[in-house]
PDB file of C-alpha atoms in Angstrom:
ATOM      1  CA  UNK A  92    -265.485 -89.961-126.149  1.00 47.00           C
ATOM      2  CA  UNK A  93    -262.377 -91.172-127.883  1.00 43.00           C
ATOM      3  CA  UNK A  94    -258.841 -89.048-128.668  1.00 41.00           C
ATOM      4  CA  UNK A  95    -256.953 -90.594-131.668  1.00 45.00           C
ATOM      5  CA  UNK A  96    -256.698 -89.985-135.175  1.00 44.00           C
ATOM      6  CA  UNK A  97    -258.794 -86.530-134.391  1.00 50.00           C
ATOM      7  CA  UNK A  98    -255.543 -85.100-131.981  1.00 53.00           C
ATOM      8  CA  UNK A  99    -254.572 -82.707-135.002  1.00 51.00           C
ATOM      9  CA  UNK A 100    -257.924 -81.230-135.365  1.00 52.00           C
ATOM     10  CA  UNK A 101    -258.538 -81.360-131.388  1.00 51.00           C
ATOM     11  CA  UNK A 102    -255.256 -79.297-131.757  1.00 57.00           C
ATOM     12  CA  UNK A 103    -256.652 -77.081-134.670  1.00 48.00           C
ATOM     13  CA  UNK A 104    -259.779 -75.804-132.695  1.00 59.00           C
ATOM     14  CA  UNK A 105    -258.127 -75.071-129.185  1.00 62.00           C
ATOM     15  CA  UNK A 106    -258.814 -71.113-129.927  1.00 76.00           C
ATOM     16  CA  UNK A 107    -262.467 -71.716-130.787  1.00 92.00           C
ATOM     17  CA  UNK A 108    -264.852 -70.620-127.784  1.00 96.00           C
ATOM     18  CA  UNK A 109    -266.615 -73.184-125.818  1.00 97.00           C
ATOM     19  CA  UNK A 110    -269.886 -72.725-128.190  1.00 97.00           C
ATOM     20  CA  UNK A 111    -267.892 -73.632-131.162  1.00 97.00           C
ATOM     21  CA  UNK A 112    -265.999 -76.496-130.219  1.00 97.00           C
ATOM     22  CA  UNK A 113    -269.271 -78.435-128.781  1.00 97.00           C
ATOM     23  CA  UNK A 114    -271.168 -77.401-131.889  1.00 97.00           C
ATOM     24  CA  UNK A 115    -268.298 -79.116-133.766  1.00 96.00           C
ATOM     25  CA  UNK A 116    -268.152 -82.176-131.541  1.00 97.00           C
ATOM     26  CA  UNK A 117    -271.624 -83.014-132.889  1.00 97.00           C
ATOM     27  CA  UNK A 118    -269.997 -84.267-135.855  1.00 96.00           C
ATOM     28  CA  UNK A 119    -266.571 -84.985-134.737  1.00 96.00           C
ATOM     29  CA  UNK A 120    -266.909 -86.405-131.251  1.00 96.00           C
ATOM     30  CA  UNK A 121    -263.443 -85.925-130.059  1.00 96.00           C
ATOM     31  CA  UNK A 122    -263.307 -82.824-130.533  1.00 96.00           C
ATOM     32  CA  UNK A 123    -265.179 -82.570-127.060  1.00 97.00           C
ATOM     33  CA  UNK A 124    -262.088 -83.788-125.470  1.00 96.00           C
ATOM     34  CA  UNK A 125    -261.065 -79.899-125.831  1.00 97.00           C
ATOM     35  CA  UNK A 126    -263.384 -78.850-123.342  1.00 97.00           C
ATOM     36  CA  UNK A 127    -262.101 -80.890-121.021  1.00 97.00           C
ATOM     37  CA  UNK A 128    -259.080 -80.002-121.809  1.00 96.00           C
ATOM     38  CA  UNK A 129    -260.344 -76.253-120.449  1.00 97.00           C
ATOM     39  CA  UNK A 130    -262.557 -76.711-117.888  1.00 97.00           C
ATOM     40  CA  UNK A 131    -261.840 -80.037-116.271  1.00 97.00           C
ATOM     41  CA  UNK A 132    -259.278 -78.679-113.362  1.00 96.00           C
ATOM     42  CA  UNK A 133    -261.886 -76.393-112.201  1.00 96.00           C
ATOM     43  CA  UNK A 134    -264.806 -78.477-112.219  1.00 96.00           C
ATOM     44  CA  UNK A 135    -262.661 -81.258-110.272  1.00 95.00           C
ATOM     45  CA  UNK A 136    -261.638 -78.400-107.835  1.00 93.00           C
ATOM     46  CA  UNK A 137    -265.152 -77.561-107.423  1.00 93.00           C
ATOM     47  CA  UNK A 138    -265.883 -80.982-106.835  1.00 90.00           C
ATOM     48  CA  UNK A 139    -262.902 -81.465-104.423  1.00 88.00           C
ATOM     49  CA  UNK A 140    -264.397 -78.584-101.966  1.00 86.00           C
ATOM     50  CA  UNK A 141    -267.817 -79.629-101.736  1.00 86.00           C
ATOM     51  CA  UNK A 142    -267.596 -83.616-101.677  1.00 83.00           C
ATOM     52  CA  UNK A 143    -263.832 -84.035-100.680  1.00 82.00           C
ATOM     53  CA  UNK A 144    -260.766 -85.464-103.251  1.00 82.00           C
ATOM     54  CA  UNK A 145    -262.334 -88.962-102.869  1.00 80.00           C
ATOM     55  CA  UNK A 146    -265.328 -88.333-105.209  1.00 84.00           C
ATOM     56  CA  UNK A 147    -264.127 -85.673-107.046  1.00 88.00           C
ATOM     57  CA  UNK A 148    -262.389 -87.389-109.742  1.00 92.00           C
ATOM     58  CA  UNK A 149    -265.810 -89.527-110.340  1.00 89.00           C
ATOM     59  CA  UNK A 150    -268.008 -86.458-110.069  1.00 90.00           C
ATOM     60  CA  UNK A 151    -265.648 -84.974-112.657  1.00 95.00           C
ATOM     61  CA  UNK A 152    -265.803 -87.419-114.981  1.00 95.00           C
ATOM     62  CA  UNK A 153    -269.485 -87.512-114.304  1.00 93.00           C
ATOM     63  CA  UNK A 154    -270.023 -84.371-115.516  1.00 97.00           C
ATOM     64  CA  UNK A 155    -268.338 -84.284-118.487  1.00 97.00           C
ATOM     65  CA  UNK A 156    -269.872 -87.612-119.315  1.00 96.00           C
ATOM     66  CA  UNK A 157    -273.132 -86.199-118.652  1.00 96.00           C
ATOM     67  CA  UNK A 158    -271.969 -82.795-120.754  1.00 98.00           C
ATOM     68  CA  UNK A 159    -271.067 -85.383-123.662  1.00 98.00           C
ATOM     69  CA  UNK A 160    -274.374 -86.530-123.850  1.00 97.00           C
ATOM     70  CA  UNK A 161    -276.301 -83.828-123.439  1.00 97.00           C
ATOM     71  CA  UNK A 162    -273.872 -81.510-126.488  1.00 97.00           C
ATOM     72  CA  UNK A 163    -276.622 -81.796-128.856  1.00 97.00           C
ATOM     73  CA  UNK A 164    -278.901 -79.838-126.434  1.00 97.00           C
ATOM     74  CA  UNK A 165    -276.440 -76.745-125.758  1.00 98.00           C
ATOM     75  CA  UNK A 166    -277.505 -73.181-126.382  1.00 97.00           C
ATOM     76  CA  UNK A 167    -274.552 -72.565-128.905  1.00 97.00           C
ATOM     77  CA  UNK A 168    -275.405 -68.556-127.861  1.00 96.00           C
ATOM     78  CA  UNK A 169    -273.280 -69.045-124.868  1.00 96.00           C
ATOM     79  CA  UNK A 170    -269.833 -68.968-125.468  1.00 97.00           C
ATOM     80  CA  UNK A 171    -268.568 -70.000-122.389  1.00 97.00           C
ATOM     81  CA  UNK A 172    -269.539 -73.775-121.482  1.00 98.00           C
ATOM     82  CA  UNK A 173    -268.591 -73.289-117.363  1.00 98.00           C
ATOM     83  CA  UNK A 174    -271.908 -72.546-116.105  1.00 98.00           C
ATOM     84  CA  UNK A 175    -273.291 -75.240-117.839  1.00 98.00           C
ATOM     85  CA  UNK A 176    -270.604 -77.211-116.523  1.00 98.00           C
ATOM     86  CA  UNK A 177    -270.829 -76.646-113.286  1.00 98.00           C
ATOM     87  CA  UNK A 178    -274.988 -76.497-113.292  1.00 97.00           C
ATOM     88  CA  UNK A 179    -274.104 -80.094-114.318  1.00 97.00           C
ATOM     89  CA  UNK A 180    -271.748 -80.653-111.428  1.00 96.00           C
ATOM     90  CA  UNK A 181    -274.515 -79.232-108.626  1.00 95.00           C
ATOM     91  CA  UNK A 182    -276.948 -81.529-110.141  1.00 91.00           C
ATOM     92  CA  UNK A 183    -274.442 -84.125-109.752  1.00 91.00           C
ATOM     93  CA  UNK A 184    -273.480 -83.341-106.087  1.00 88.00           C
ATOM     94  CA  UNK A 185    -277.410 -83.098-104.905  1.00 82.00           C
ATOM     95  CA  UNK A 186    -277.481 -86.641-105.355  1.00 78.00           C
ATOM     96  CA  UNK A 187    -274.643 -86.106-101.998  1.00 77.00           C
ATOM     97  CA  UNK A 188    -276.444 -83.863-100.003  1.00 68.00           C
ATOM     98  CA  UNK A 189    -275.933 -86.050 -96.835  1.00 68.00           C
ATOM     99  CA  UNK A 190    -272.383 -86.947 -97.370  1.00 67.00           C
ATOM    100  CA  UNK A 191    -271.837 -83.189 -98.490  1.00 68.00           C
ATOM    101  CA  UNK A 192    -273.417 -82.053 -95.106  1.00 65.00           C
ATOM    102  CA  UNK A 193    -271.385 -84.548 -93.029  1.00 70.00           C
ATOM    103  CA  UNK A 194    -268.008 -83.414 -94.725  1.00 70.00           C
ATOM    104  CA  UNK A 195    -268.586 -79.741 -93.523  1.00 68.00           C
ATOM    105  CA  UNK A 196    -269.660 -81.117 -90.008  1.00 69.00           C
ATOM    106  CA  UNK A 197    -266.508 -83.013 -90.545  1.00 72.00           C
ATOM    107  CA  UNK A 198    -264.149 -79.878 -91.032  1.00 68.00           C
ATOM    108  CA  UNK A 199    -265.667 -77.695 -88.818  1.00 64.00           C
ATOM    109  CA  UNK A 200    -264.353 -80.045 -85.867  1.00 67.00           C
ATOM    110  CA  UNK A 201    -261.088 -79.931 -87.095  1.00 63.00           C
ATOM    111  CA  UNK A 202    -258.014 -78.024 -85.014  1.00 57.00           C
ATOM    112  CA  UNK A 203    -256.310 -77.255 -88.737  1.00 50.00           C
ATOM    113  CA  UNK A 204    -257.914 -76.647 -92.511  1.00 46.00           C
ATOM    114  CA  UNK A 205    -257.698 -79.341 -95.153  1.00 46.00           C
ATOM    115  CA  UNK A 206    -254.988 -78.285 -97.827  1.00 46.00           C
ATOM    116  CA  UNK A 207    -258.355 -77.603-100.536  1.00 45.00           C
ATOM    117  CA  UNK A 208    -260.106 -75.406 -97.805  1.00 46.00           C
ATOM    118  CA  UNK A 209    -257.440 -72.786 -98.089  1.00 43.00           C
ATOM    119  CA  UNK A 210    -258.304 -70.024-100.986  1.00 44.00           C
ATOM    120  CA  UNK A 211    -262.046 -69.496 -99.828  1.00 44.00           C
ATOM    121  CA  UNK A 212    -260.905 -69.818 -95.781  1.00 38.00           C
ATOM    122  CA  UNK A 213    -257.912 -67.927 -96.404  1.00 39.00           C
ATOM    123  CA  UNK A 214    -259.984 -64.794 -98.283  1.00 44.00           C
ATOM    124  CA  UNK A 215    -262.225 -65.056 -95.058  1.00 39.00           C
ATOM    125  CA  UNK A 216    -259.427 -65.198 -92.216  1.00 33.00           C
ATOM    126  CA  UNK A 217    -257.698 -61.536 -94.233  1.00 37.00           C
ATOM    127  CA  UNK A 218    -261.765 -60.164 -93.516  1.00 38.00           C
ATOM    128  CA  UNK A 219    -262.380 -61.548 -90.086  1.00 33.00           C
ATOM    129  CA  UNK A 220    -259.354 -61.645 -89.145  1.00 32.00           C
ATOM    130  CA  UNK A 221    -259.473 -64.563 -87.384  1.00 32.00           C
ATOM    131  CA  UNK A 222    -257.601 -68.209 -87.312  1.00 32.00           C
ATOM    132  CA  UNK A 223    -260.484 -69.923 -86.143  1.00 38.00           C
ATOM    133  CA  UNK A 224    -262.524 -69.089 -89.159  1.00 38.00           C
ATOM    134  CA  UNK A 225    -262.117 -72.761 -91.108  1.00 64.00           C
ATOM    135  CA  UNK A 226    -263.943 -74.079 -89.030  1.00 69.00           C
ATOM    136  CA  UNK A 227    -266.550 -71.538 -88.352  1.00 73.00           C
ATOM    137  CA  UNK A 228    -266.762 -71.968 -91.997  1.00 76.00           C
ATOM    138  CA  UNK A 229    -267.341 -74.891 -92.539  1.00 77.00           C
ATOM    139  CA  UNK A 230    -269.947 -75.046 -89.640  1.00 78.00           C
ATOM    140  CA  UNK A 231    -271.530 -72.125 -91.423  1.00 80.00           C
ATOM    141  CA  UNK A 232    -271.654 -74.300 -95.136  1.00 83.00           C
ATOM    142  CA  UNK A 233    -273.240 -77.032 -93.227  1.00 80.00           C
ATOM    143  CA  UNK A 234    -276.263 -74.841 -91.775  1.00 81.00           C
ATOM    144  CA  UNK A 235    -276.806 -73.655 -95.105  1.00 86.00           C
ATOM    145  CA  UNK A 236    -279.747 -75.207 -97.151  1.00 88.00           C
ATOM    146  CA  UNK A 237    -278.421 -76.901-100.194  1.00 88.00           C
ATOM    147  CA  UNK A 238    -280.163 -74.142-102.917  1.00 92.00           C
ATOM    148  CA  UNK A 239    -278.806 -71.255-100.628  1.00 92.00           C
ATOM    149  CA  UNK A 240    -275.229 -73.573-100.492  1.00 89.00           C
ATOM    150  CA  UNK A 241    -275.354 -74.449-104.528  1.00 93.00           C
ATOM    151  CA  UNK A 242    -275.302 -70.266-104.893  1.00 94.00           C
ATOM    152  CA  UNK A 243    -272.563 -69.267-102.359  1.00 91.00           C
ATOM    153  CA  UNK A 244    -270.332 -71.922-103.562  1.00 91.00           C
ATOM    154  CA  UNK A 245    -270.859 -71.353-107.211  1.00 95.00           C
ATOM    155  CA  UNK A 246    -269.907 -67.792-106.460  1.00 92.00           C
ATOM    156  CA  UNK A 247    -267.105 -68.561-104.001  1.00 89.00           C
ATOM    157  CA  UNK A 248    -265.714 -71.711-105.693  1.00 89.00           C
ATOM    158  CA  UNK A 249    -267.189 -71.655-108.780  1.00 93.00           C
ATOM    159  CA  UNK A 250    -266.052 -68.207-109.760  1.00 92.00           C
ATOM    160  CA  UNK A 251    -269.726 -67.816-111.596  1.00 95.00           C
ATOM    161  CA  UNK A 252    -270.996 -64.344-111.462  1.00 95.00           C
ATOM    162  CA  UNK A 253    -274.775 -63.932-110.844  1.00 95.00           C
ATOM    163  CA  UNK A 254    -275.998 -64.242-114.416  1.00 96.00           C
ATOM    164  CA  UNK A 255    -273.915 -67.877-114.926  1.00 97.00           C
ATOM    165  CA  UNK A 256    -274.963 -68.827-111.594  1.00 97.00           C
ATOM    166  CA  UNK A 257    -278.679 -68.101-113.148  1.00 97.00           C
ATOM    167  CA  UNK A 258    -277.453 -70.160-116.241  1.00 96.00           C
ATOM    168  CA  UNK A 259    -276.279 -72.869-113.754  1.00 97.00           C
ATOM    169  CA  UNK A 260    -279.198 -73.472-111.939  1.00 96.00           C
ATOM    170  CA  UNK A 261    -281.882 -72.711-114.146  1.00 95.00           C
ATOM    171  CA  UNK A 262    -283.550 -69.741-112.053  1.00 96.00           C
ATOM    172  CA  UNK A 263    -284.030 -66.117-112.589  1.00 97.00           C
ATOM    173  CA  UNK A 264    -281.136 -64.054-111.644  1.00 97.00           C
ATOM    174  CA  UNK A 265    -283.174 -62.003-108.881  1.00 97.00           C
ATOM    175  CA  UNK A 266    -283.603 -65.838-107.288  1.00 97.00           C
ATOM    176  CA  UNK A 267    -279.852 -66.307-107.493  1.00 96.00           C
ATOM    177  CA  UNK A 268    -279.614 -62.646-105.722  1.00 95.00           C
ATOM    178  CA  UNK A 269    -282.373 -62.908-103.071  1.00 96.00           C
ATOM    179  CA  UNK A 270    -280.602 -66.823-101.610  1.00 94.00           C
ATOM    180  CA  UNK A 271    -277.102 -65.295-101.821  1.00 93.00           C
ATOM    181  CA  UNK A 272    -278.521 -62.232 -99.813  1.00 91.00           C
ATOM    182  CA  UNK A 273    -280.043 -64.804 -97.223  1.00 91.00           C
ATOM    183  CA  UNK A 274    -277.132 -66.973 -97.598  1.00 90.00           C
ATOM    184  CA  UNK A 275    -274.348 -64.489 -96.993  1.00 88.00           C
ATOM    185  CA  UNK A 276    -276.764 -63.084 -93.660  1.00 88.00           C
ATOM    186  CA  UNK A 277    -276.313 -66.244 -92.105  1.00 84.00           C
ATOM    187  CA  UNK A 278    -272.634 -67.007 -92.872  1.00 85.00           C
ATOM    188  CA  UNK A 279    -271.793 -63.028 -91.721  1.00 83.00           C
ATOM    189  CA  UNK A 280    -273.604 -64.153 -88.621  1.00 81.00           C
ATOM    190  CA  UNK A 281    -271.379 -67.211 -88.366  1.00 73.00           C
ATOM    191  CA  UNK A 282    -268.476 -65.790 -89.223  1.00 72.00           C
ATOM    192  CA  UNK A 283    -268.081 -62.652 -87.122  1.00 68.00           C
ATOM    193  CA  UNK A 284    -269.214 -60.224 -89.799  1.00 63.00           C
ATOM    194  CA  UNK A 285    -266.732 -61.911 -92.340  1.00 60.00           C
ATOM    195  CA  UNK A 286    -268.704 -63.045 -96.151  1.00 59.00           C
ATOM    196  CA  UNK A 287    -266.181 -65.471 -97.594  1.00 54.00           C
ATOM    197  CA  UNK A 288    -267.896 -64.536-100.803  1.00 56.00           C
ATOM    198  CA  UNK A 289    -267.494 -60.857-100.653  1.00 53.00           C
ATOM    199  CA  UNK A 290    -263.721 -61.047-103.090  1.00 39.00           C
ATOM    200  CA  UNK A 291    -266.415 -62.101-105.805  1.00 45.00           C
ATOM    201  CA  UNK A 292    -268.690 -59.086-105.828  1.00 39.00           C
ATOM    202  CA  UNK A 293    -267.004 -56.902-108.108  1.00 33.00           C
ATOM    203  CA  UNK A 294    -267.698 -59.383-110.744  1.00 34.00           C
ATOM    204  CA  UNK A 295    -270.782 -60.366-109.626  1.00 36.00           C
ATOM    205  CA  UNK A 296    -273.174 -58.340-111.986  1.00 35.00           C
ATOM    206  CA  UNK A 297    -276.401 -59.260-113.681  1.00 31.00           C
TER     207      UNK A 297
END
């Protein structure tokens, strides 16, 4: 994926939807660089809360390798490339699972919250009202099984609602519903009755 002599018509199809600009990059490969343009903050931030800053520049660029590659296979129906995105991302951070579960272990020992904790652990300390709540958590995330994690955090972090979350993962949306239920049981539990996920249900519909 090269940027060059194709800037000006990068430039030209910045107010294009996702859908258009990858069906476009079929033909005129740096064109995809626009996506990332869009998109690739978000998916690093992602990346940054579940695996740490260390690997999230490589999981980042990971992805949108991986989304290069795979352009000729997108459902151009879908407008919006982010829950394709970060399906890719998930996928990307299963191959982590064990250095995933031993960051959260990590955190949830630690007397202060890491600087990328904060908009998810903030939301939850205004709910619970509670300053111990990082690391409760944290400790929480860490219980979790990684399809019941991949669904709170792509709703927490993410920002996917439940039908993108679907799209992400490649399930039905009442799956999506039914390990979010389970999932947000367990970190209520954890969390003194907080649901660090709760800010996200009035755009959560399917």
């Amino acid at each position: 994926m090269t940027v060059g002599p194709g800037v000006p018509a990068r430039e030209a199809r910045r107010e294009e939807n996702d859908a258009r600009v990858i069906e476009r990059s079929r033909d005129e490969p740096e064109l995809f660089a626009v996506l990332f343009d869009r998109h690739a903050d978000t998916v690093h931030r992602y990346a940054a809360r579940r695996l740490g800053p260390e690997a999230a520049e490589d999981l980042m660029a990971e992805t949108f390798t991986t989304a290069f590659q795979r352009r000729h296979t997108y459902d151009l129906e879908r407008a919006d490339a982010r829950p394709w995105l970060f399906g890719i991302a998930t996928n990307l951070v299963s191959r982590h699972r064990r250095a995933e579960a031993r960051r959260f272990k990590a955190l949830s020992r630690l007397p202060i919250a890491v600087e990328h904790e904060e908009p998810v652990a903030d939301r939850a300390v205004a709910r619970a009202g509670a300053t111990g709540v990082r690391r409760e958590l944290a400790a929480a995330l860490s219980g979790l099984s990684a399809r019941h994690r991949d669904v709170v955090l792509l709703v927490a972090w993410a920002g996917l609602d439940y039908e993108e979350v679907a799209q992400a993962l490649g399930v039905p949306v009442g799956t999506v519903r039914s390990r979010l239920h389970r999932a947000r049981g367990r970190l209520r539990e954890a969390l003194g009755g907080s649901d660090p996920t709760a800010f996200r249900e009035a755009d959560a519909h399917a």
